[in-house]
GROMACS .gro file of C-alpha atoms in nm:
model
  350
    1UNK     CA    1  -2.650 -12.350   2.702
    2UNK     CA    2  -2.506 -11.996   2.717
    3UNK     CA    3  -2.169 -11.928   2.504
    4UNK     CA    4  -1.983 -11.780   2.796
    5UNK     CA    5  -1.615 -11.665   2.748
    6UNK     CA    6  -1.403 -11.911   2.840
    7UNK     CA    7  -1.191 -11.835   3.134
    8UNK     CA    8  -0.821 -11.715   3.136
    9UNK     CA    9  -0.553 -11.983   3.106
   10UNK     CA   10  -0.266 -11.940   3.349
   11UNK     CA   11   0.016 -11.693   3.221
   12UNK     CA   12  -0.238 -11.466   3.023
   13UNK     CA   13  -0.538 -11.298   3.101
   14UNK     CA   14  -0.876 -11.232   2.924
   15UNK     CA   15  -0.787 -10.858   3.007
   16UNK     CA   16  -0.481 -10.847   2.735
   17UNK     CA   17  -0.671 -11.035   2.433
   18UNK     CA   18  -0.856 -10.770   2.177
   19UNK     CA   19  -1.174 -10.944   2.183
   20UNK     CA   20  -1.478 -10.750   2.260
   21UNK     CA   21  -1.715 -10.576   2.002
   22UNK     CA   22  -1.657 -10.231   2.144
   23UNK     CA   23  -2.030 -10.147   2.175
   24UNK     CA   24  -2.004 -10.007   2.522
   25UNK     CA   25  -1.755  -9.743   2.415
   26UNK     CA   26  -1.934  -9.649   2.127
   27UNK     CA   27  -2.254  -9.582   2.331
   28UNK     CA   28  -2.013  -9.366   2.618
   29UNK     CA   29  -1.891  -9.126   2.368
   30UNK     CA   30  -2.232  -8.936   2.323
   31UNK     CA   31  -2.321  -8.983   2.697
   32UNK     CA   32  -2.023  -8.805   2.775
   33UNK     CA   33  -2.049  -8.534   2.566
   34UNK     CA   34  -2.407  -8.440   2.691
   35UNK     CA   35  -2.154  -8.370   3.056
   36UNK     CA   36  -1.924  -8.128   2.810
   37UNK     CA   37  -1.668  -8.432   2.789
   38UNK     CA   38  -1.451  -8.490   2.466
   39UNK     CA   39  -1.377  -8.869   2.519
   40UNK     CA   40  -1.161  -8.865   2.197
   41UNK     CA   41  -0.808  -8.807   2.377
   42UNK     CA   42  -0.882  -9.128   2.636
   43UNK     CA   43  -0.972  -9.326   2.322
   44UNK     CA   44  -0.664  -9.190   2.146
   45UNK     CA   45  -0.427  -9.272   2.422
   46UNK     CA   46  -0.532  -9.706   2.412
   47UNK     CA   47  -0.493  -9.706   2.082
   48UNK     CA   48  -0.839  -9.607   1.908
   49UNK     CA   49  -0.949  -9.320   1.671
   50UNK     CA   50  -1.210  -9.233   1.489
   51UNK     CA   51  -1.167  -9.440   1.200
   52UNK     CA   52  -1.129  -9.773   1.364
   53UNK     CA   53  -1.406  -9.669   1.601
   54UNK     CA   54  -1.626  -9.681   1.271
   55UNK     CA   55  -1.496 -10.052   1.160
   56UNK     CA   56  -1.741 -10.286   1.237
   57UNK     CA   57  -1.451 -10.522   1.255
   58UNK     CA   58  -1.268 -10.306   1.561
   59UNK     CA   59  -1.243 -10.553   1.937
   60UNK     CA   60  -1.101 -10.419   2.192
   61UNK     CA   61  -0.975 -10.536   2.510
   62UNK     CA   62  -1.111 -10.560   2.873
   63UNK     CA   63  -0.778 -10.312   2.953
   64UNK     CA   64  -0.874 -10.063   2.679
   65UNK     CA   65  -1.238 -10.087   2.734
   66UNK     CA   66  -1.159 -10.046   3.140
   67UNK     CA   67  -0.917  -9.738   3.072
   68UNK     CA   68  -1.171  -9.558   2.913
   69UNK     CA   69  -1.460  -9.592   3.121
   70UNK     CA   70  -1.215  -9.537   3.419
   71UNK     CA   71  -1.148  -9.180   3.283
   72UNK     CA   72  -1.450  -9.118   3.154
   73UNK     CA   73  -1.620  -9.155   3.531
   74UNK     CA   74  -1.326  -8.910   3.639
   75UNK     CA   75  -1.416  -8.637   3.387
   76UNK     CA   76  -1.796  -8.685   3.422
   77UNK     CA   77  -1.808  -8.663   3.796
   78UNK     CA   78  -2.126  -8.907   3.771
   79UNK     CA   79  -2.085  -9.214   3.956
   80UNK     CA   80  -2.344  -9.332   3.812
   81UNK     CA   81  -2.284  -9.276   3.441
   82UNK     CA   82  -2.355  -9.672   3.403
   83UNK     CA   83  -2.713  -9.629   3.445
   84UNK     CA   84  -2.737  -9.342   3.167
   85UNK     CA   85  -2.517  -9.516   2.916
   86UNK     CA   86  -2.741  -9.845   2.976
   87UNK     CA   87  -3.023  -9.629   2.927
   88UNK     CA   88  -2.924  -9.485   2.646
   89UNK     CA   89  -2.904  -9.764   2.392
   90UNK     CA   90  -3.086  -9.894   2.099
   91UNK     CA   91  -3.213 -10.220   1.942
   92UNK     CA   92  -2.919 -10.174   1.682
   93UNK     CA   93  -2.699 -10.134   1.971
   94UNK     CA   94  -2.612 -10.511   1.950
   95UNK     CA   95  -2.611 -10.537   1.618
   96UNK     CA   96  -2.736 -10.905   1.437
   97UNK     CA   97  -2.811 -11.021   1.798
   98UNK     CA   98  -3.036 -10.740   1.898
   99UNK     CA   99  -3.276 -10.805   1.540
  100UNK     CA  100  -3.251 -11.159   1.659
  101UNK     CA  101  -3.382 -11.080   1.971
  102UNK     CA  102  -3.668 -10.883   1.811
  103UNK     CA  103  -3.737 -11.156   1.621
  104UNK     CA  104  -3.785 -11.426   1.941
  105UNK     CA  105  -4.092 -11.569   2.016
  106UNK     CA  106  -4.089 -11.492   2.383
  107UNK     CA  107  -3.925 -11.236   2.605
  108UNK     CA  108  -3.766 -11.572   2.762
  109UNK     CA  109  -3.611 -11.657   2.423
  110UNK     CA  110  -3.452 -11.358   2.365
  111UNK     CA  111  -3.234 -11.383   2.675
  112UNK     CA  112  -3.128 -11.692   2.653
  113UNK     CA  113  -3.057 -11.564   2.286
  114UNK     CA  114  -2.865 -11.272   2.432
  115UNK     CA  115  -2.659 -11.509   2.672
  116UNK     CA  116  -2.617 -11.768   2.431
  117UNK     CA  117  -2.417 -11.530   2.175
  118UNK     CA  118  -2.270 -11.259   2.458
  119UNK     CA  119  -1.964 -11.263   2.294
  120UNK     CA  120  -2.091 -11.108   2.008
  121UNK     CA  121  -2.269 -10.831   2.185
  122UNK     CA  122  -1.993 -10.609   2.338
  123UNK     CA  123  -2.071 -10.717   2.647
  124UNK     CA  124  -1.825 -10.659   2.969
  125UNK     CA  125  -1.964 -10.844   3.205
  126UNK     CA  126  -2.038 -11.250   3.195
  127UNK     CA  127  -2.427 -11.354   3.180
  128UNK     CA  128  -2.607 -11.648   3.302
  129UNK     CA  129  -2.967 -11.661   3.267
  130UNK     CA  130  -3.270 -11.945   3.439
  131UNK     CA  131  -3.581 -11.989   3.614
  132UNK     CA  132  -3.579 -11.990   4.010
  133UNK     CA  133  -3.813 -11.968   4.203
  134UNK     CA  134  -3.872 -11.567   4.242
  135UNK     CA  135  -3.915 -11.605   3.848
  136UNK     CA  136  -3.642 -11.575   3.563
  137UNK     CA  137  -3.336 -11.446   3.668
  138UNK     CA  138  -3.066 -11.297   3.505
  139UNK     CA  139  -2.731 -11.266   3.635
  140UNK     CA  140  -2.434 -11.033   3.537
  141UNK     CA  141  -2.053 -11.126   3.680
  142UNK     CA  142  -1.790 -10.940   3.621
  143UNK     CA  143  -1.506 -11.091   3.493
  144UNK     CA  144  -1.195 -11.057   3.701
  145UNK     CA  145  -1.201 -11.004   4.044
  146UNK     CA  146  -0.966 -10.732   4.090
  147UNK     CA  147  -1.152 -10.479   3.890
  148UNK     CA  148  -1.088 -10.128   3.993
  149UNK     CA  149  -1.451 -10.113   4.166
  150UNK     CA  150  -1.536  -9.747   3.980
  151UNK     CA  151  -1.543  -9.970   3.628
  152UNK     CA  152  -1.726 -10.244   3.835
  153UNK     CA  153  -2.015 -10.049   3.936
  154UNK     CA  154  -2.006  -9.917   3.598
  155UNK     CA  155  -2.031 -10.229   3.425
  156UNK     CA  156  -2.282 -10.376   3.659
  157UNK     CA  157  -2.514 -10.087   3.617
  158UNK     CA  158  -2.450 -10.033   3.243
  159UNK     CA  159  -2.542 -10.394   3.218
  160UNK     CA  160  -2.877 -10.425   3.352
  161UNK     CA  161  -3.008 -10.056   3.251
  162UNK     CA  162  -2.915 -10.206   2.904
  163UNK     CA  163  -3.151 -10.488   2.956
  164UNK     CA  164  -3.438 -10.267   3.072
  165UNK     CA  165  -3.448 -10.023   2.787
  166UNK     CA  166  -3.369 -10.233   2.540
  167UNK     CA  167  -3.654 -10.460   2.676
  168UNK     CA  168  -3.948 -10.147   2.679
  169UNK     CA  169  -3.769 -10.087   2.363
  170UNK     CA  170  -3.870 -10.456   2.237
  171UNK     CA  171  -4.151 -10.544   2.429
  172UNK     CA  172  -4.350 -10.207   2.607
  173UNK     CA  173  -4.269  -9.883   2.806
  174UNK     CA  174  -4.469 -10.075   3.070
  175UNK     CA  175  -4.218 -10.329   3.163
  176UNK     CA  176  -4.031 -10.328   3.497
  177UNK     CA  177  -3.838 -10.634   3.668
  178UNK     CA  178  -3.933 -10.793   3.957
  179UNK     CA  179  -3.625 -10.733   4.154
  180UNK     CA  180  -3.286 -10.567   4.073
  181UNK     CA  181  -3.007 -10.688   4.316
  182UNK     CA  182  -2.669 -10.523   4.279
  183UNK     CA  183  -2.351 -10.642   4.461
  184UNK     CA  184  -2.176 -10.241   4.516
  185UNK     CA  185  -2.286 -10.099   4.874
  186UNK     CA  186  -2.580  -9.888   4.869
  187UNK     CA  187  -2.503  -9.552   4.713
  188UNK     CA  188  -2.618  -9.210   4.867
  189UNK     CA  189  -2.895  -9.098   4.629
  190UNK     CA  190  -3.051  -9.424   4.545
  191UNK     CA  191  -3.345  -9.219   4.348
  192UNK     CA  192  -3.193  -9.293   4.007
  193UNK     CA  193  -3.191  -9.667   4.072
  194UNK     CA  194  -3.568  -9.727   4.159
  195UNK     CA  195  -3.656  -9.464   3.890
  196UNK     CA  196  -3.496  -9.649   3.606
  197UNK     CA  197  -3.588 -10.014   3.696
  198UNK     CA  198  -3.930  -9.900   3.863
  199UNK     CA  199  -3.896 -10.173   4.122
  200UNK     CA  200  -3.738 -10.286   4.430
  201UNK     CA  201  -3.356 -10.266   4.425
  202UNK     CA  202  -3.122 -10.441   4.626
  203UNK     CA  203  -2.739 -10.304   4.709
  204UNK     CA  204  -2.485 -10.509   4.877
  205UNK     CA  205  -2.592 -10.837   4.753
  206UNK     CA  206  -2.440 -11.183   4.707
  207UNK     CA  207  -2.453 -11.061   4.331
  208UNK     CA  208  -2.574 -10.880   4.066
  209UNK     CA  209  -2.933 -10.998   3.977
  210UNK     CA  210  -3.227 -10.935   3.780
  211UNK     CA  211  -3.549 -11.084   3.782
  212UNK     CA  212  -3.807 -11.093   3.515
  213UNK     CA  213  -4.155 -11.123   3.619
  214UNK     CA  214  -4.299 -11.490   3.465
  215UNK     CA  215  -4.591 -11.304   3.286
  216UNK     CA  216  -4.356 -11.075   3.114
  217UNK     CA  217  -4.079 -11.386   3.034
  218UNK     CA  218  -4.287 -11.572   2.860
  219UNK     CA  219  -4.511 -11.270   2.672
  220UNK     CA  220  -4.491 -11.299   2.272
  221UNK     CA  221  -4.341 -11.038   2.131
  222UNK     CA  222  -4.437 -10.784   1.907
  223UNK     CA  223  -4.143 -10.818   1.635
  224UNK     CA  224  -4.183 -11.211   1.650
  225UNK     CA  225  -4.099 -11.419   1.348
  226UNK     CA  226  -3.956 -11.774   1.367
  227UNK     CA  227  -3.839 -11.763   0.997
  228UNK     CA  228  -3.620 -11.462   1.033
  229UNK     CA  229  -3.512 -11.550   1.387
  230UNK     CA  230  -3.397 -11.887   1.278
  231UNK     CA  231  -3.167 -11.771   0.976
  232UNK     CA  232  -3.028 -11.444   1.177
  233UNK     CA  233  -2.904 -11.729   1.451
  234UNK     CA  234  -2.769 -11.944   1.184
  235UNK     CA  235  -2.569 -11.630   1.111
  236UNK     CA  236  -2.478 -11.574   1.457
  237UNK     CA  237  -2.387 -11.904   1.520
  238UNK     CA  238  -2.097 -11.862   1.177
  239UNK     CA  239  -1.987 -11.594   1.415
  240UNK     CA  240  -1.942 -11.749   1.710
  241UNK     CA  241  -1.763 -12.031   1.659
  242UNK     CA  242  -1.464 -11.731   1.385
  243UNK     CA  243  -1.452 -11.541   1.672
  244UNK     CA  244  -1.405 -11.856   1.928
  245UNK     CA  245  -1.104 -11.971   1.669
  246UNK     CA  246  -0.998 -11.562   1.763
  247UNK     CA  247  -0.977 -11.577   2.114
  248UNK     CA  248  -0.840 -11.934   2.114
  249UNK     CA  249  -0.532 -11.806   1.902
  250UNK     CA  250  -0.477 -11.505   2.084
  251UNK     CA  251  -0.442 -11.684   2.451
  252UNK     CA  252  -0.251 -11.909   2.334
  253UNK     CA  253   0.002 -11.641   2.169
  254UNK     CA  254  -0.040 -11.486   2.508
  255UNK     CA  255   0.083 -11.799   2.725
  256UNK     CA  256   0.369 -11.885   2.460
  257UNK     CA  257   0.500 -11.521   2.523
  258UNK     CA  258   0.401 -11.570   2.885
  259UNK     CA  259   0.590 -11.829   2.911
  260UNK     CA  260   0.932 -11.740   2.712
  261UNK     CA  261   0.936 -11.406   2.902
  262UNK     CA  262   1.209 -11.247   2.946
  263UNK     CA  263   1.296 -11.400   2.601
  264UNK     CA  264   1.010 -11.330   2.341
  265UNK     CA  265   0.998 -11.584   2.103
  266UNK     CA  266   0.970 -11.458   1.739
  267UNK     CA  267   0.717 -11.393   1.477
  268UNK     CA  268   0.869 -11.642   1.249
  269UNK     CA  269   0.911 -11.862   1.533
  270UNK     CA  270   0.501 -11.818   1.633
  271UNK     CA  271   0.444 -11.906   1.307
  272UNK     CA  272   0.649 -12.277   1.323
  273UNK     CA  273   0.503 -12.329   1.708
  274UNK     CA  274   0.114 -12.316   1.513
  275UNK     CA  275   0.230 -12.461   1.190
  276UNK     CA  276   0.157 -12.191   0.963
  277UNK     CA  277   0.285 -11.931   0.752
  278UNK     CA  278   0.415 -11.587   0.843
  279UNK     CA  279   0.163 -11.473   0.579
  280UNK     CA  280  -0.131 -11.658   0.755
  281UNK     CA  281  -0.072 -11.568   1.104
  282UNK     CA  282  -0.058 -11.208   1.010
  283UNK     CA  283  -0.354 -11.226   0.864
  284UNK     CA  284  -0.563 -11.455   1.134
  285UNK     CA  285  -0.399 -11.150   1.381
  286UNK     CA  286  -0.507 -10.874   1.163
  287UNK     CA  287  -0.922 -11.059   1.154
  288UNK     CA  288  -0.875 -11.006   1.571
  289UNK     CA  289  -0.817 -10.650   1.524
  290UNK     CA  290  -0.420 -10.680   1.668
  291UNK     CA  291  -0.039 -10.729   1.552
  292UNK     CA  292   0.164 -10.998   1.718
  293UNK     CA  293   0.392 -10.664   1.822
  294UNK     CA  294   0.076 -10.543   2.022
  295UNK     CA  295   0.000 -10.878   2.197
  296UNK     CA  296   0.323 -10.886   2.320
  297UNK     CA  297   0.304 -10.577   2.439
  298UNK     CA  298  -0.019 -10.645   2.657
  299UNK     CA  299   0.173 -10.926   2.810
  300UNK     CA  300   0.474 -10.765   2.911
  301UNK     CA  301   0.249 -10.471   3.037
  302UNK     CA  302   0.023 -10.685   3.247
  303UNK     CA  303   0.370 -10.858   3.378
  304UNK     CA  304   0.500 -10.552   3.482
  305UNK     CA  305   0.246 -10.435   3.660
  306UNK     CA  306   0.201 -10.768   3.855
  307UNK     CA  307   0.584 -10.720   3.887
  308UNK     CA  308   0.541 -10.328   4.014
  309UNK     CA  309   0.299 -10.487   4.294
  310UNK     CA  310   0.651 -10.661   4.537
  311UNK     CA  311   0.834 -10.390   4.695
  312UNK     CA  312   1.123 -10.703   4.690
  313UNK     CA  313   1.213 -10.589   4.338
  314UNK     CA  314   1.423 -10.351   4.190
  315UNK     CA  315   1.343 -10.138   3.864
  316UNK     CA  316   1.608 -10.354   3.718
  317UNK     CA  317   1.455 -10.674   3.828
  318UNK     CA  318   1.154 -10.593   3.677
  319UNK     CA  319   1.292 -10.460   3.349
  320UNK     CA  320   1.501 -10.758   3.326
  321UNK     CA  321   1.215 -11.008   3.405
  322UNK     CA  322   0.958 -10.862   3.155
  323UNK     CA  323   1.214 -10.823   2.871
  324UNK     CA  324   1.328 -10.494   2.821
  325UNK     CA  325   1.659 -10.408   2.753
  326UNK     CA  326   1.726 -10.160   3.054
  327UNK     CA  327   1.562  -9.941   3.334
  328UNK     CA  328   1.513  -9.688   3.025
  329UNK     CA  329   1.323  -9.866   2.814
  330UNK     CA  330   1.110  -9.962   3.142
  331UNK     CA  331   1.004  -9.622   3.230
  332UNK     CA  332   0.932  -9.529   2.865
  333UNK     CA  333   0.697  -9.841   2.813
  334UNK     CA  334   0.473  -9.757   3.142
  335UNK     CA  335   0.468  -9.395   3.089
  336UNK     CA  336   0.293  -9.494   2.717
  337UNK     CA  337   0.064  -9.700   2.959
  338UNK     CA  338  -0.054  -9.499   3.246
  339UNK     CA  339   0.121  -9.162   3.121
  340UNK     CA  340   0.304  -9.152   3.503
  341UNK     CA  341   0.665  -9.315   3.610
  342UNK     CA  342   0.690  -9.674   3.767
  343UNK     CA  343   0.717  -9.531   4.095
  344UNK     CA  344   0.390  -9.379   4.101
  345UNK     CA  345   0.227  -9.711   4.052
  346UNK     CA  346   0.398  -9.852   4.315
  347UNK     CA  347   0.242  -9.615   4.538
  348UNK     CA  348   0.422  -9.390   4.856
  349UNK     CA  349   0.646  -9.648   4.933
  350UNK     CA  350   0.814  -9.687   4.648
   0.00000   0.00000   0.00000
């Protein structure tokens, strides 16, 4: 069955937690700077430099990740700079998952590989993978709904580019999909599309979907070896179920500060609420790549800016709601955020 994130509890959202293996970002730098674009400053201003960009043990968050590829589709001028950063990736872009790939038996078994350990891959988008009746279909959702649609497009295009070079990679230059269905309207210059996946491609559909042809799915492939495969999953599977324990401590940190807002309960009362030490927590938060300071600041960011969204409220209401100690301390906190003052998120209006 596919390990597929589990979905956001109410108070909290997926989009706050430092979860993701930031594999994406790591692949966008380069692109980027083939366009004459220094991505350093966007990565600098959520939190990352150069040295944690090198830690293998560096998540990020769907916000952070989002920022980024936000700006770096602004500075690029490519609307399309999905499709090249899919393109652009490795076998070692996946790390342990991608040699356990290689090592499947069948094309077939190294998606549902990929799927079943997704969390561990950096991905951004949720997969889903089985046979129907056009052949073996892969399918990419995105994971919140309210996605600026730039990043979406992004995502959805970075996603299945990935799968197609990493698969000629893996398996043969000659491999194309059957189908390539994206859910984004049609863009203008469709030419890059049908030269990439060298097949028929779909815009404005029900979802984004890729089909594998059945003679492809269930080819052998070349790097095959059930020994190896079988201990790298072992290995994976350790993996899994640390970084599950992660993500189940982190939303429920999230909700409990959620919850308590305007108040924000403690560190050292965190650590009563989940039985533990002071010493322990710090350390389970320091193995998801965050401080309890820095979670609570992703949920009183992501409650102001649900806040910002009813014209109702006053700066004062919302200052007051999410916690902070005046109007001041307000405007300081979202200009660290998005670098602009509240009332420019709250559009003309405000």
């Amino acid at each position: 069955m596919p390990d597929s994130p589990a979905p956001a509890q109410p108070g909290t959202s997926r989009s706050t937690s430092a979860t993701i293996p930031p594999n994406i970002l790591r692949c966008l730098i380069p692109v980027t700077e083939e366009y004459g674009v220094d991505l350093w400053p966007e990565l600098n201003r959520v939190g990352l430099d150069e040295a944690m960009m090198c830690s293998a043990a560096l998540r990020v968050s769907y916000r952070q990740g989002g920022a980024v590829i936000r700006r770096a589709l602004e500075l690029t001028g490519d609307a399309h700079l999905g499709l090249r950063v899919g393109a652009a990736q490795h076998l070692t872009s996946w790390g342990l998952l991608g040699f356990a790939q290689m090592a499947a038996g069948t094309l077939w078994e190294a998606v549902e590989t990929g799927v079943r350990f997704q969390n561990l891959s950096g991905a951004m988008v949720v997969w889903s993978a089985g046979p129907e009746e056009a052949g073996y279909a892969l399918r990419a959702e995105l994971p919140d709904p309210a996605l600026d649609p730039a990043v979406a497009v992004f995502l959805a295009e970075e996603a299945f580019a990935g799968v197609v070079a990493l698969t000629r990679l893996n398996s043969g230059e000659g491999f194309a999909p059957q189908s390539v269905e994206f859910a984004f309207p049609a863009p203008r210059d469709t030419g890059p599309f049908t030269e990439l996946f060298r097949c028929p491609v779909r815009f404005g559909a029900a979802g984004n979907r890729l089909v594998l042809p059945t003679a492809w799915a269930g080819r052998p492939m070349p790097g095959r070896d059930p020994v190896t495969y079988t201990a790298v999953v072992e290995i994976l599977e350790e993996q899994a179920a640390s970084r599950r324990n992660q993500q189940d401590l982190l939303e429920v940190l999230e909700i409990s500060i959620a919850q308590s807002l305007p108040d924000v309960p403690s560190f050292v009362e965190q650590a009563r609420r989940h039985a533990s030490s002071e010493r322990t927590l710090r350390r389970r938060l320091a193995e998801c790549g965050t401080t309890y300071e820095a979670v609570v600041d992703g949920v009183r960011r992501e409650r102001v800016e649900q806040l910002l969204r009813r014209p109702e409220l006053t700066l004062r209401d919302i200052a007051r709601q999410a916690g902070f100690s005046d109007v001041r301390a307000l405007r300081r906190a979202v200009h660290r955020w998005h670098g602009v003052a509240p009332a420019r998120l709250r559009g003309p209006a405000a």
